Amino acid sequence: MKFKSIALLALIMVFYTSCKKDLGNYVYSPPSEPVVTGINNATFAALLGDTLTINPKVTLAGADPLKDLDFEWHITVQEELREAVYKGYPLKMVYNLGPGDRACKLTITDKRNGLFYTFPFKITGTTQFSAGILVLSNDNGVTKLSFVKPDKTVLGDIYKSLNKGDLPINPVQLYYSKPLPYQPNTKEEYWVLSNDPNKSGVVLDASTLLKRTDFAAQFFSPPAVINAGYLEPFLGPVQMGTVPTGVINGKLYVGVSSTAPFADDYGKFANEQGGDYTMSKYFTHGSSFFIGYNLKGKAFITFGADGTYSGTNYQIDTASTGFDPKNVGYDNLLFMKPTEGGPSYAFFKTATGTITELSFSYPMGDDRTFKGLGKRTFKGSALIDDNTKWVVNSLNVFYFSSKGKIYRYNPINEDIRQLDADFGGKKVSMMKISLDDNTLTVGADGAVYTLDVSVSKTGNITKTITGIPGEPVDIVSR
């Protein structure tokens, strides 16, 4: 037994000395690393519904990259709080993850040793509707929606082609619900607003133009009948994001802004702003008030910053002249777009058919004092008819249509001038002024025109889009 222990000890000593002598005599040859070009921090464009292929060049010295490497592609779908994962090389997929920028990464695992390598990149998803112009029109009583590509190709009546149905009749507005601030990849929508007694407007996915729901879904408790006046985005008091605000059924509605901007209820309509009034669609909202006109009470009315009805609970400047804002006496407001602080103008059609022009100011802040500046017969009364369209720029220069012509009106000196644009005698069905005041977009049967109304220009046509079915009602550019 003692002999066996001595022999075992001797054997251990032999192994120990052998290992000790070999220390430092090894030559270490690390395995080759994959070399990838054409993907690191790159951005790839993907068209929704089309095949996306990403095949960066991959080399692996002394080995076969397709046999010795595993490829895993991770695409972040932020709005759904998930990752889409694909395996194999190359990445080949029918892109269906929606528009917008997607953070991505390629993870390569070396099957020989278990090491992995990560390469970040981006995918920008687009659709054929990501850039272009959407036109809402009335074609002999049938509502049409058309898309104009950047190359001026017109996809007429695109809504019916995609959704296999008709839009509500009597279209009034195309409202573009944009993403919320600081919320990337939030869903964009188009709202087709109509005054159809049997059917509310519709909500469309802005990327696909497919119908998401009816406009009635924008209300917690939708009214039995929804008559849209006019909507515009409003930055709510909490300053977290824009919400739709406007006149529906003669009442002011303000989208809910008390929830988180990414919540499903954010921007939806609760109750109308209560009060005994029937409000015109022409209104202005500021940081501390709303101002509109009560067709029922024939008076200017105000609301608080959050939309709380104040009615005629405002002061009247003792220097006011021309009219009493709490008792104007007219119930046919043709156009008004008050400006904060500066002079504002409102045009009314009287019982005798003449047009009365009122000028006034309503300052910002807590002053809440209404000042009437003047009252006079509008110099262009003879030109106004039931089809007249109005817009005003930021400098209080007005444009109005009359019998296929457009006129510019400066209320400071009452100067009225006809613009150069000729629409072949067709009635003007739409007018919109650009934010920089330099261009006027005009719709007439079958076409949309761009007019140059910048300084020293007299409204010449610079661009024409034809092929629009019917008379344009509204337009949105992306």
Tab-separated table of C-alpha atoms in Angstrom:
chain	number	residue	atom	x	y	z
A	1	MET	CA	0.000	0.000	0.000
A	2	LYS	CA	2.917	2.230	0.842
A	3	PHE	CA	4.518	1.388	-2.464
A	4	LYS	CA	1.370	2.434	-4.392
A	5	SER	CA	1.303	5.853	-2.693
A	6	ILE	CA	4.968	6.490	-3.585
A	7	ALA	CA	4.330	5.532	-7.215
A	8	LEU	CA	1.310	7.851	-7.463
A	9	LEU	CA	3.293	10.737	-6.025
A	10	ALA	CA	6.096	10.149	-8.510
A	11	LEU	CA	3.633	10.177	-11.403
A	12	ILE	CA	2.180	13.509	-10.278
A	13	MET	CA	5.656	15.021	-10.082
A	14	VAL	CA	6.381	13.928	-13.652
A	15	PHE	CA	3.241	15.628	-14.965
A	16	TYR	CA	3.951	18.773	-12.935
A	17	THR	CA	7.491	19.189	-14.179
A	18	SER	CA	6.414	18.503	-17.747
A	19	CYS	CA	3.787	21.272	-17.623
A	20	LYS	CA	6.200	23.630	-15.929
A	21	LYS	CA	8.787	23.148	-18.655
A	22	ASP	CA	6.179	23.882	-21.353
A	23	LEU	CA	5.075	27.246	-19.847
A	24	GLY	CA	5.538	30.017	-22.395
A	25	ASN	CA	6.215	27.654	-25.242
A	26	TYR	CA	2.645	27.867	-26.749
A	27	VAL	CA	1.893	29.915	-29.926
A	28	TYR	CA	-1.698	31.342	-29.654
A	29	SER	CA	-3.528	31.936	-32.941
A	30	PRO	CA	-6.845	33.752	-32.315
A	31	PRO	CA	-9.682	32.950	-34.741
A	32	SER	CA	-10.383	35.473	-37.469
A	33	GLU	CA	-13.028	38.135	-36.867
A	34	PRO	CA	-15.819	38.915	-39.346
A	35	VAL	CA	-15.307	42.078	-41.381
A	36	VAL	CA	-18.594	43.784	-42.332
A	37	THR	CA	-18.844	46.756	-44.699
A	38	GLY	CA	-21.810	48.813	-45.833
A	39	ILE	CA	-24.009	48.661	-42.746
A	40	ASN	CA	-22.439	50.243	-39.661
A	41	ASN	CA	-24.461	53.429	-38.861
A	42	ALA	CA	-25.979	53.347	-42.355
A	43	THR	CA	-29.616	54.259	-43.163
A	44	PHE	CA	-31.706	52.142	-45.528
A	45	ALA	CA	-34.933	53.278	-47.197
A	46	ALA	CA	-37.882	50.880	-47.104
A	47	LEU	CA	-41.132	51.269	-49.025
A	48	LEU	CA	-44.125	49.923	-47.132
A	49	GLY	CA	-45.376	46.748	-48.820
A	50	ASP	CA	-42.241	46.385	-50.937
A	51	THR	CA	-39.362	43.937	-50.465
A	52	LEU	CA	-36.483	45.236	-48.355
A	53	THR	CA	-33.118	43.542	-48.841
A	54	ILE	CA	-30.011	44.408	-46.809
A	55	ASN	CA	-26.902	42.457	-47.753
A	56	PRO	CA	-23.700	44.030	-46.419
A	57	LYS	CA	-20.403	42.541	-47.567
A	58	VAL	CA	-19.140	40.017	-44.975
A	59	THR	CA	-15.709	38.365	-45.036
A	60	LEU	CA	-14.174	35.873	-42.586
A	61	ALA	CA	-10.518	34.943	-43.116
A	62	GLY	CA	-9.898	31.201	-43.178
A	63	ALA	CA	-13.566	30.341	-42.845
A	64	ASP	CA	-16.905	30.454	-44.609
A	65	PRO	CA	-19.034	33.344	-43.220
A	66	LEU	CA	-22.297	31.701	-44.314
A	67	LYS	CA	-21.447	28.453	-42.501
A	68	ASP	CA	-19.512	29.705	-39.502
A	69	LEU	CA	-21.561	32.802	-38.612
A	70	ASP	CA	-25.125	33.341	-37.384
A	71	PHE	CA	-26.937	36.550	-38.389
A	72	GLU	CA	-29.720	38.124	-36.318
A	73	TRP	CA	-31.422	41.384	-37.294
A	74	HIS	CA	-33.217	43.458	-34.630
A	75	ILE	CA	-35.630	46.260	-35.640
A	76	THR	CA	-37.149	48.403	-32.881
A	77	VAL	CA	-40.884	49.046	-33.247
A	78	GLN	CA	-41.078	51.820	-30.671
A	79	GLU	CA	-44.807	52.542	-30.773
A	80	GLU	CA	-45.521	48.875	-30.001
A	81	LEU	CA	-42.738	48.519	-27.417
A	82	ARG	CA	-41.222	45.518	-29.154
A	83	GLU	CA	-38.461	44.330	-31.445
A	84	ALA	CA	-38.968	42.567	-34.748
A	85	VAL	CA	-36.257	39.884	-35.057
A	86	TYR	CA	-35.175	38.174	-38.263
A	87	LYS	CA	-32.487	35.521	-38.739
A	88	GLY	CA	-30.247	34.609	-41.643
A	89	TYR	CA	-28.274	36.361	-44.344
A	90	PRO	CA	-29.134	38.565	-46.096
A	91	LEU	CA	-32.083	40.335	-44.451
A	92	LYS	CA	-34.941	39.968	-46.903
A	93	MET	CA	-38.486	40.864	-45.906
A	94	VAL	CA	-41.687	42.480	-47.139
A	95	TYR	CA	-41.511	45.709	-45.143
A	96	ASN	CA	-44.650	46.093	-43.047
A	97	LEU	CA	-43.442	47.940	-39.926
A	98	GLY	CA	-44.898	51.329	-40.820
A	99	PRO	CA	-43.276	54.615	-41.797
A	100	GLY	CA	-40.637	56.570	-39.897
A	101	ASP	CA	-37.107	55.976	-38.644
A	102	ARG	CA	-36.390	52.639	-36.976
A	103	ALA	CA	-33.358	51.971	-34.777
A	104	CYS	CA	-31.840	48.616	-35.778
A	105	LYS	CA	-28.848	46.393	-35.134
A	106	LEU	CA	-27.236	43.378	-36.749
A	107	THR	CA	-25.799	40.832	-34.311
A	108	ILE	CA	-23.292	38.360	-35.778
A	109	THR	CA	-22.345	35.321	-33.698
A	110	ASP	CA	-19.193	33.314	-34.496
A	111	LYS	CA	-20.228	29.681	-34.078
A	112	ARG	CA	-16.585	28.615	-33.701
A	113	ASN	CA	-16.078	30.381	-30.381
A	114	GLY	CA	-19.395	31.953	-29.324
A	115	LEU	CA	-18.178	35.543	-29.751
A	116	PHE	CA	-20.696	38.048	-31.088
A	117	TYR	CA	-20.418	41.406	-32.851
A	118	THR	CA	-23.026	44.193	-33.101
A	119	PHE	CA	-23.486	46.708	-35.923
A	120	PRO	CA	-26.084	49.544	-35.506
A	121	PHE	CA	-28.014	50.929	-38.478
A	122	LYS	CA	-31.371	52.553	-39.313
A	123	ILE	CA	-34.322	51.853	-41.556
A	124	THR	CA	-36.504	54.727	-42.786
A	125	GLY	CA	-39.937	53.442	-43.706
A	126	THR	CA	-41.893	55.317	-46.352
A	127	THR	CA	-45.028	54.823	-48.408
A	128	GLN	CA	-46.101	56.154	-51.768
A	129	PHE	CA	-48.181	58.606	-49.725
A	130	SER	CA	-45.270	59.930	-47.616
A	131	ALA	CA	-44.695	62.883	-49.953
A	132	GLY	CA	-47.265	64.618	-52.097
A	133	ILE	CA	-50.579	66.463	-51.954
A	134	LEU	CA	-53.958	65.178	-50.787
A	135	VAL	CA	-56.982	66.912	-52.302
A	136	LEU	CA	-60.538	66.693	-50.997
A	137	SER	CA	-63.153	67.527	-53.639
A	138	ASN	CA	-66.865	67.506	-54.365
A	139	ASP	CA	-67.684	65.834	-57.669
A	140	ASN	CA	-71.347	66.567	-58.397
A	141	GLY	CA	-72.383	65.670	-54.878
A	142	VAL	CA	-69.935	62.775	-54.428
A	143	THR	CA	-66.975	63.311	-52.113
A	144	LYS	CA	-63.628	62.370	-53.664
A	145	LEU	CA	-60.134	62.124	-52.225
A	146	SER	CA	-57.181	62.288	-54.617
A	147	PHE	CA	-53.438	61.995	-54.107
A	148	VAL	CA	-50.964	63.975	-56.203
A	149	LYS	CA	-47.455	62.501	-56.363
A	150	PRO	CA	-44.376	64.759	-56.449
A	151	ASP	CA	-44.176	64.176	-60.233
A	152	LYS	CA	-47.767	65.567	-60.516
A	153	THR	CA	-49.280	62.141	-61.215
A	154	VAL	CA	-52.847	62.266	-59.888
A	155	LEU	CA	-54.337	59.196	-58.225
A	156	GLY	CA	-57.960	60.267	-58.536
A	157	ASP	CA	-60.604	59.003	-56.113
A	158	ILE	CA	-57.918	57.084	-54.217
A	159	TYR	CA	-60.153	56.563	-51.173
A	160	LYS	CA	-62.664	54.480	-53.094
A	161	SER	CA	-59.897	52.514	-54.821
A	162	LEU	CA	-58.326	51.540	-51.498
A	163	ASN	CA	-61.365	51.266	-49.227
A	164	LYS	CA	-64.029	50.046	-51.667
A	165	GLY	CA	-66.581	52.562	-50.462
A	166	ASP	CA	-67.706	56.177	-50.681
A	167	LEU	CA	-66.915	59.048	-48.358
A	168	PRO	CA	-69.694	60.985	-46.578
A	169	ILE	CA	-71.332	63.702	-48.680
A	170	ASN	CA	-70.966	67.473	-48.188
A	171	PRO	CA	-67.209	67.592	-47.445
A	172	VAL	CA	-66.054	70.644	-45.493
A	173	GLN	CA	-62.457	70.072	-44.357
A	174	LEU	CA	-59.422	67.818	-44.556
A	175	TYR	CA	-57.763	67.914	-41.121
A	176	TYR	CA	-54.211	66.612	-40.785
A	177	SER	CA	-53.531	65.183	-37.336
A	178	LYS	CA	-49.747	65.292	-37.058
A	179	PRO	CA	-47.517	63.392	-34.606
A	180	LEU	CA	-47.281	64.773	-31.094
A	181	PRO	CA	-44.142	66.658	-30.002
A	182	TYR	CA	-41.385	64.454	-28.568
A	183	GLN	CA	-43.329	61.330	-29.497
A	184	PRO	CA	-41.527	59.766	-32.480
A	185	ASN	CA	-43.480	57.274	-34.551
A	186	THR	CA	-46.833	58.389	-33.152
A	187	LYS	CA	-49.540	57.715	-35.688
A	188	GLU	CA	-50.525	60.372	-38.197
A	189	GLU	CA	-54.109	60.651	-39.417
A	190	TYR	CA	-56.258	62.492	-41.920
A	191	TRP	CA	-59.772	63.396	-40.854
A	192	VAL	CA	-62.274	63.889	-43.662
A	193	LEU	CA	-64.888	66.163	-42.092
A	194	SER	CA	-68.316	66.323	-43.665
A	195	ASN	CA	-71.788	67.622	-42.997
A	196	ASP	CA	-73.559	64.398	-43.838
A	197	PRO	CA	-76.704	63.929	-41.681
A	198	ASN	CA	-76.527	60.146	-42.021
A	199	LYS	CA	-72.835	59.478	-41.703
A	200	SER	CA	-69.995	61.086	-39.795
A	201	GLY	CA	-66.613	61.875	-41.302
A	202	VAL	CA	-63.855	59.279	-41.471
A	203	VAL	CA	-60.370	58.910	-39.986
A	204	LEU	CA	-57.632	57.656	-42.328
A	205	ASP	CA	-54.148	56.342	-41.728
A	206	ALA	CA	-51.924	59.027	-43.229
A	207	SER	CA	-49.392	56.451	-44.443
A	208	THR	CA	-51.756	54.120	-46.239
A	209	LEU	CA	-54.967	56.172	-46.677
A	210	LEU	CA	-56.842	53.184	-45.312
A	211	LYS	CA	-59.850	53.911	-43.109
A	212	ARG	CA	-59.194	53.472	-39.393
A	213	THR	CA	-62.552	54.473	-37.975
A	214	ASP	CA	-65.412	56.943	-38.232
A	215	PHE	CA	-64.959	60.493	-36.990
A	216	ALA	CA	-67.555	59.751	-34.293
A	217	ALA	CA	-64.862	57.697	-32.513
A	218	GLN	CA	-63.101	60.989	-31.713
A	219	PHE	CA	-65.864	61.660	-29.132
A	220	PHE	CA	-66.244	59.947	-25.776
A	221	SER	CA	-70.015	60.283	-26.265
A	222	PRO	CA	-70.659	61.239	-29.896
A	223	PRO	CA	-73.642	63.500	-30.699
A	224	ALA	CA	-76.477	61.965	-32.687
A	225	VAL	CA	-75.621	64.254	-35.612
A	226	ILE	CA	-72.186	65.737	-36.213
A	227	ASN	CA	-72.002	68.930	-38.271
A	228	ALA	CA	-68.386	69.960	-38.603
A	229	GLY	CA	-67.610	73.648	-38.791
A	230	TYR	CA	-63.847	73.982	-38.679
A	231	LEU	CA	-60.984	72.403	-36.690
A	232	GLU	CA	-57.424	73.461	-36.094
A	233	PRO	CA	-54.617	72.212	-33.809
A	234	PHE	CA	-54.300	73.894	-30.422
A	235	LEU	CA	-51.401	73.691	-27.961
A	236	GLY	CA	-53.219	72.899	-24.736
A	237	PRO	CA	-52.612	74.625	-21.387
A	238	VAL	CA	-50.370	71.796	-20.196
A	239	GLN	CA	-48.073	72.477	-23.174
A	240	MET	CA	-47.553	68.762	-23.818
A	241	GLY	CA	-48.870	68.481	-27.344
A	242	THR	CA	-51.406	69.746	-29.838
A	243	VAL	CA	-55.059	68.765	-29.642
A	244	PRO	CA	-57.834	69.367	-32.198
A	245	THR	CA	-60.009	72.359	-31.389
A	246	GLY	CA	-62.910	73.887	-33.255
A	247	VAL	CA	-66.589	74.310	-33.900
A	248	ILE	CA	-68.907	71.318	-34.197
A	249	ASN	CA	-72.703	71.595	-34.125
A	250	GLY	CA	-72.334	75.300	-33.388
A	251	LYS	CA	-70.394	74.659	-30.172
A	252	LEU	CA	-66.732	74.949	-29.248
A	253	TYR	CA	-64.968	71.629	-28.655
A	254	VAL	CA	-61.480	71.357	-27.165
A	255	GLY	CA	-59.608	68.070	-27.257
A	256	VAL	CA	-58.658	66.526	-23.914
A	257	SER	CA	-55.075	67.410	-22.948
A	258	SER	CA	-55.072	66.299	-19.304
A	259	THR	CA	-53.730	62.824	-20.058
A	260	ALA	CA	-50.278	61.803	-21.264
A	261	PRO	CA	-49.728	62.758	-24.939
A	262	PHE	CA	-49.230	59.130	-25.931
A	263	ALA	CA	-52.470	57.937	-24.288
A	264	ASP	CA	-55.330	56.791	-26.519
A	265	ASP	CA	-57.682	59.389	-24.990
A	266	TYR	CA	-55.347	62.343	-25.592
A	267	GLY	CA	-56.999	64.831	-27.961
A	268	LYS	CA	-60.443	63.193	-27.908
A	269	PHE	CA	-63.552	65.327	-27.455
A	270	ALA	CA	-65.490	65.158	-24.211
A	271	ASN	CA	-68.387	67.575	-23.793
A	272	GLU	CA	-69.029	70.732	-25.752
A	273	GLN	CA	-68.093	73.973	-24.060
A	274	GLY	CA	-71.438	74.717	-22.400
A	275	GLY	CA	-73.336	77.964	-22.788
A	276	ASP	CA	-76.284	79.551	-24.528
A	277	TYR	CA	-74.722	80.238	-27.903
A	278	THR	CA	-74.561	79.065	-31.516
A	279	MET	CA	-71.033	79.735	-32.662
A	280	SER	CA	-69.860	80.599	-36.161
A	281	LYS	CA	-67.018	78.471	-37.537
A	282	TYR	CA	-64.781	81.564	-37.602
A	283	PHE	CA	-62.830	81.900	-34.363
A	284	THR	CA	-59.360	82.550	-32.983
A	285	HIS	CA	-57.609	80.991	-30.033
A	286	GLY	CA	-54.670	82.497	-28.204
A	287	SER	CA	-52.615	81.614	-25.175
A	288	SER	CA	-55.170	83.076	-22.774
A	289	PHE	CA	-58.532	83.201	-24.568
A	290	PHE	CA	-60.778	82.154	-27.451
A	291	ILE	CA	-62.869	84.685	-29.318
A	292	GLY	CA	-65.764	83.877	-31.635
A	293	TYR	CA	-69.167	85.096	-32.746
A	294	ASN	CA	-72.538	84.000	-31.404
A	295	LEU	CA	-74.965	83.758	-34.322
A	296	LYS	CA	-77.845	83.258	-31.915
A	297	GLY	CA	-77.116	86.213	-29.629
A	298	LYS	CA	-75.637	88.346	-32.447
A	299	ALA	CA	-72.623	89.212	-30.307
A	300	PHE	CA	-68.906	88.576	-29.972
A	301	ILE	CA	-68.206	85.946	-27.315
A	302	THR	CA	-65.107	84.795	-25.488
A	303	PHE	CA	-63.792	81.665	-23.765
A	304	GLY	CA	-61.008	81.100	-21.270
A	305	ALA	CA	-57.656	79.579	-22.162
A	306	ASP	CA	-59.021	76.097	-21.473
A	307	GLY	CA	-62.223	76.727	-23.433
A	308	THR	CA	-64.451	77.650	-20.472
A	309	TYR	CA	-67.356	79.725	-21.785
A	310	SER	CA	-67.274	83.390	-20.757
A	311	GLY	CA	-69.796	84.733	-23.260
A	312	THR	CA	-69.995	88.526	-23.216
A	313	ASN	CA	-68.385	88.750	-19.798
A	314	TYR	CA	-65.751	91.229	-20.944
A	315	GLN	CA	-65.199	94.962	-20.602
A	316	ILE	CA	-65.853	97.433	-23.411
A	317	ASP	CA	-63.312	100.175	-23.965
A	318	THR	CA	-64.869	103.582	-23.353
A	319	ALA	CA	-63.246	104.807	-26.553
A	320	SER	CA	-65.096	102.206	-28.667
A	321	THR	CA	-66.819	103.583	-31.727
A	322	GLY	CA	-69.231	102.336	-34.351
A	323	PHE	CA	-70.925	99.367	-32.696
A	324	ASP	CA	-71.692	97.504	-29.490
A	325	PRO	CA	-69.841	94.111	-29.510
A	326	LYS	CA	-72.448	92.660	-27.130
A	327	ASN	CA	-75.272	93.639	-29.470
A	328	VAL	CA	-73.964	93.642	-33.046
A	329	GLY	CA	-77.337	92.899	-34.579
A	330	TYR	CA	-76.193	90.650	-37.470
A	331	ASP	CA	-76.551	86.878	-37.752
A	332	ASN	CA	-74.809	86.251	-41.094
A	333	LEU	CA	-71.044	86.343	-40.526
A	334	LEU	CA	-69.253	85.869	-43.850
A	335	PHE	CA	-65.671	85.845	-42.604
A	336	MET	CA	-63.560	86.719	-39.578
A	337	LYS	CA	-60.084	85.831	-38.354
A	338	PRO	CA	-59.202	88.001	-35.344
A	339	THR	CA	-55.536	88.691	-34.601
A	340	GLU	CA	-54.180	88.955	-31.085
A	341	GLY	CA	-53.663	92.535	-29.986
A	342	GLY	CA	-53.833	94.195	-33.394
A	343	PRO	CA	-56.820	95.363	-35.424
A	344	SER	CA	-59.218	92.637	-36.559
A	345	TYR	CA	-62.024	92.636	-39.116
A	346	ALA	CA	-65.361	90.884	-39.485
A	347	PHE	CA	-67.639	90.970	-42.547
A	348	PHE	CA	-71.416	90.557	-42.205
A	349	LYS	CA	-74.183	90.370	-44.776
A	350	THR	CA	-77.087	92.538	-43.711
A	351	ALA	CA	-80.782	92.062	-44.362
A	352	THR	CA	-80.569	94.518	-47.280
A	353	GLY	CA	-77.828	92.476	-48.967
A	354	THR	CA	-74.994	94.922	-48.363
A	355	ILE	CA	-71.797	93.895	-46.585
A	356	THR	CA	-70.882	95.586	-43.329
A	357	GLU	CA	-67.256	95.644	-42.191
A	358	LEU	CA	-66.509	95.880	-38.461
A	359	SER	CA	-63.047	96.522	-37.071
A	360	PHE	CA	-62.063	95.863	-33.455
A	361	SER	CA	-59.307	94.759	-31.099
A	362	TYR	CA	-59.225	92.336	-28.198
A	363	PRO	CA	-55.868	92.402	-26.371
A	364	MET	CA	-54.118	89.385	-24.884
A	365	GLY	CA	-53.626	88.795	-21.188
A	366	ASP	CA	-55.981	89.476	-18.319
A	367	ASP	CA	-57.190	92.821	-19.672
A	368	ARG	CA	-60.235	91.256	-21.412
A	369	THR	CA	-61.303	94.564	-22.871
A	370	PHE	CA	-63.062	94.693	-26.229
A	371	LYS	CA	-62.602	97.836	-28.303
A	372	GLY	CA	-64.700	98.654	-31.337
A	373	LEU	CA	-62.611	100.537	-33.885
A	374	GLY	CA	-65.104	101.228	-36.639
A	375	LYS	CA	-68.089	100.255	-38.758
A	376	ARG	CA	-68.561	100.880	-42.471
A	377	THR	CA	-70.022	99.437	-45.656
A	378	PHE	CA	-67.521	97.133	-47.312
A	379	LYS	CA	-66.289	98.768	-50.486
A	380	GLY	CA	-66.468	95.490	-52.413
A	381	SER	CA	-70.062	94.647	-51.460
A	382	ALA	CA	-71.175	94.389	-55.077
A	383	LEU	CA	-68.611	91.654	-55.728
A	384	ILE	CA	-69.701	89.340	-52.913
A	385	ASP	CA	-72.060	86.435	-53.688
A	386	ASP	CA	-73.045	83.134	-52.075
A	387	ASN	CA	-69.989	81.363	-53.533
A	388	THR	CA	-67.378	83.850	-52.331
A	389	LYS	CA	-64.341	82.371	-50.538
A	390	TRP	CA	-62.185	84.394	-48.136
A	391	VAL	CA	-58.681	84.208	-46.678
A	392	VAL	CA	-56.487	86.718	-44.856
A	393	ASN	CA	-52.719	86.848	-44.448
A	394	SER	CA	-50.736	87.738	-41.345
A	395	LEU	CA	-50.677	91.434	-42.330
A	396	ASN	CA	-54.487	91.726	-42.495
A	397	VAL	CA	-54.566	91.752	-46.285
A	398	PHE	CA	-57.695	89.925	-47.465
A	399	TYR	CA	-58.320	87.865	-50.602
A	400	PHE	CA	-61.830	87.041	-51.784
A	401	SER	CA	-63.269	85.381	-54.865
A	402	SER	CA	-66.038	86.620	-57.128
A	403	LYS	CA	-67.383	85.062	-60.341
A	404	GLY	CA	-64.180	83.245	-61.264
A	405	LYS	CA	-61.852	86.071	-60.218
A	406	ILE	CA	-59.838	86.784	-57.062
A	407	TYR	CA	-59.441	90.207	-55.497
A	408	ARG	CA	-57.022	91.577	-52.923
A	409	TYR	CA	-58.381	93.982	-50.301
A	410	ASN	CA	-56.370	96.215	-47.978
A	411	PRO	CA	-58.684	97.542	-45.230
A	412	ILE	CA	-56.252	100.301	-44.252
A	413	ASN	CA	-56.882	102.279	-47.455
A	414	GLU	CA	-59.846	100.223	-48.771
A	415	ASP	CA	-57.862	99.388	-51.902
A	416	ILE	CA	-59.339	96.524	-53.974
A	417	ARG	CA	-57.345	95.021	-56.855
A	418	GLN	CA	-58.091	92.094	-59.132
A	419	LEU	CA	-55.358	89.461	-59.342
A	420	ASP	CA	-53.909	88.377	-62.699
A	421	ALA	CA	-54.878	84.709	-62.395
A	422	ASP	CA	-57.370	83.490	-65.002
A	423	PHE	CA	-59.285	80.272	-64.275
A	424	GLY	CA	-61.169	80.167	-67.534
A	425	GLY	CA	-64.381	81.419	-65.991
A	426	LYS	CA	-64.591	78.540	-63.491
A	427	LYS	CA	-65.942	79.232	-60.014
A	428	VAL	CA	-63.347	79.352	-57.241
A	429	SER	CA	-64.172	76.585	-54.766
A	430	MET	CA	-61.178	76.836	-52.393
A	431	MET	CA	-58.505	79.306	-51.266
A	432	LYS	CA	-55.629	78.832	-48.815
A	433	ILE	CA	-52.802	81.218	-47.952
A	434	SER	CA	-49.297	79.965	-47.159
A	435	LEU	CA	-47.715	80.604	-43.758
A	436	ASP	CA	-45.194	82.996	-45.309
A	437	ASP	CA	-47.995	84.914	-47.103
A	438	ASN	CA	-46.237	84.439	-50.467
A	439	THR	CA	-48.484	81.944	-52.220
A	440	LEU	CA	-52.193	81.454	-52.621
A	441	THR	CA	-53.515	77.965	-53.383
A	442	VAL	CA	-56.755	78.079	-55.350
A	443	GLY	CA	-59.148	75.320	-56.328
A	444	ALA	CA	-61.513	75.424	-59.290
A	445	ASP	CA	-63.339	72.614	-61.058
A	446	GLY	CA	-60.810	69.938	-62.031
A	447	ALA	CA	-57.680	71.765	-60.947
A	448	VAL	CA	-55.548	73.285	-58.195
A	449	TYR	CA	-53.526	76.437	-58.910
A	450	THR	CA	-50.613	78.102	-57.121
A	451	LEU	CA	-50.542	81.912	-57.289
A	452	ASP	CA	-47.618	84.192	-56.495
A	453	VAL	CA	-48.865	86.918	-54.133
A	454	SER	CA	-45.503	87.892	-52.664
A	455	VAL	CA	-44.398	91.523	-52.423
A	456	SER	CA	-44.846	93.373	-55.754
A	457	LYS	CA	-46.508	90.327	-57.367
A	458	THR	CA	-50.085	90.434	-58.614
A	459	GLY	CA	-51.237	86.842	-58.351
A	460	ASN	CA	-49.926	85.194	-61.504
A	461	ILE	CA	-50.304	81.413	-61.757
A	462	THR	CA	-46.994	79.612	-61.197
A	463	LYS	CA	-48.177	75.978	-61.046
A	464	THR	CA	-51.262	74.048	-62.126
A	465	ILE	CA	-52.374	70.539	-61.145
A	466	THR	CA	-55.100	69.109	-63.353
A	467	GLY	CA	-57.060	65.885	-63.179
A	468	ILE	CA	-58.801	66.565	-59.863
A	469	PRO	CA	-62.320	65.051	-59.901
A	470	GLY	CA	-64.814	67.824	-59.221
A	471	GLU	CA	-64.357	71.043	-57.252
A	472	PRO	CA	-61.507	71.083	-54.658
A	473	VAL	CA	-62.690	71.742	-51.101
A	474	ASP	CA	-59.447	71.417	-49.115
A	475	ILE	CA	-55.835	70.410	-49.610
A	476	VAL	CA	-52.963	69.145	-47.432
A	477	SER	CA	-49.318	68.933	-48.526
A	478	ARG	CA	-46.784	66.513	-47.061
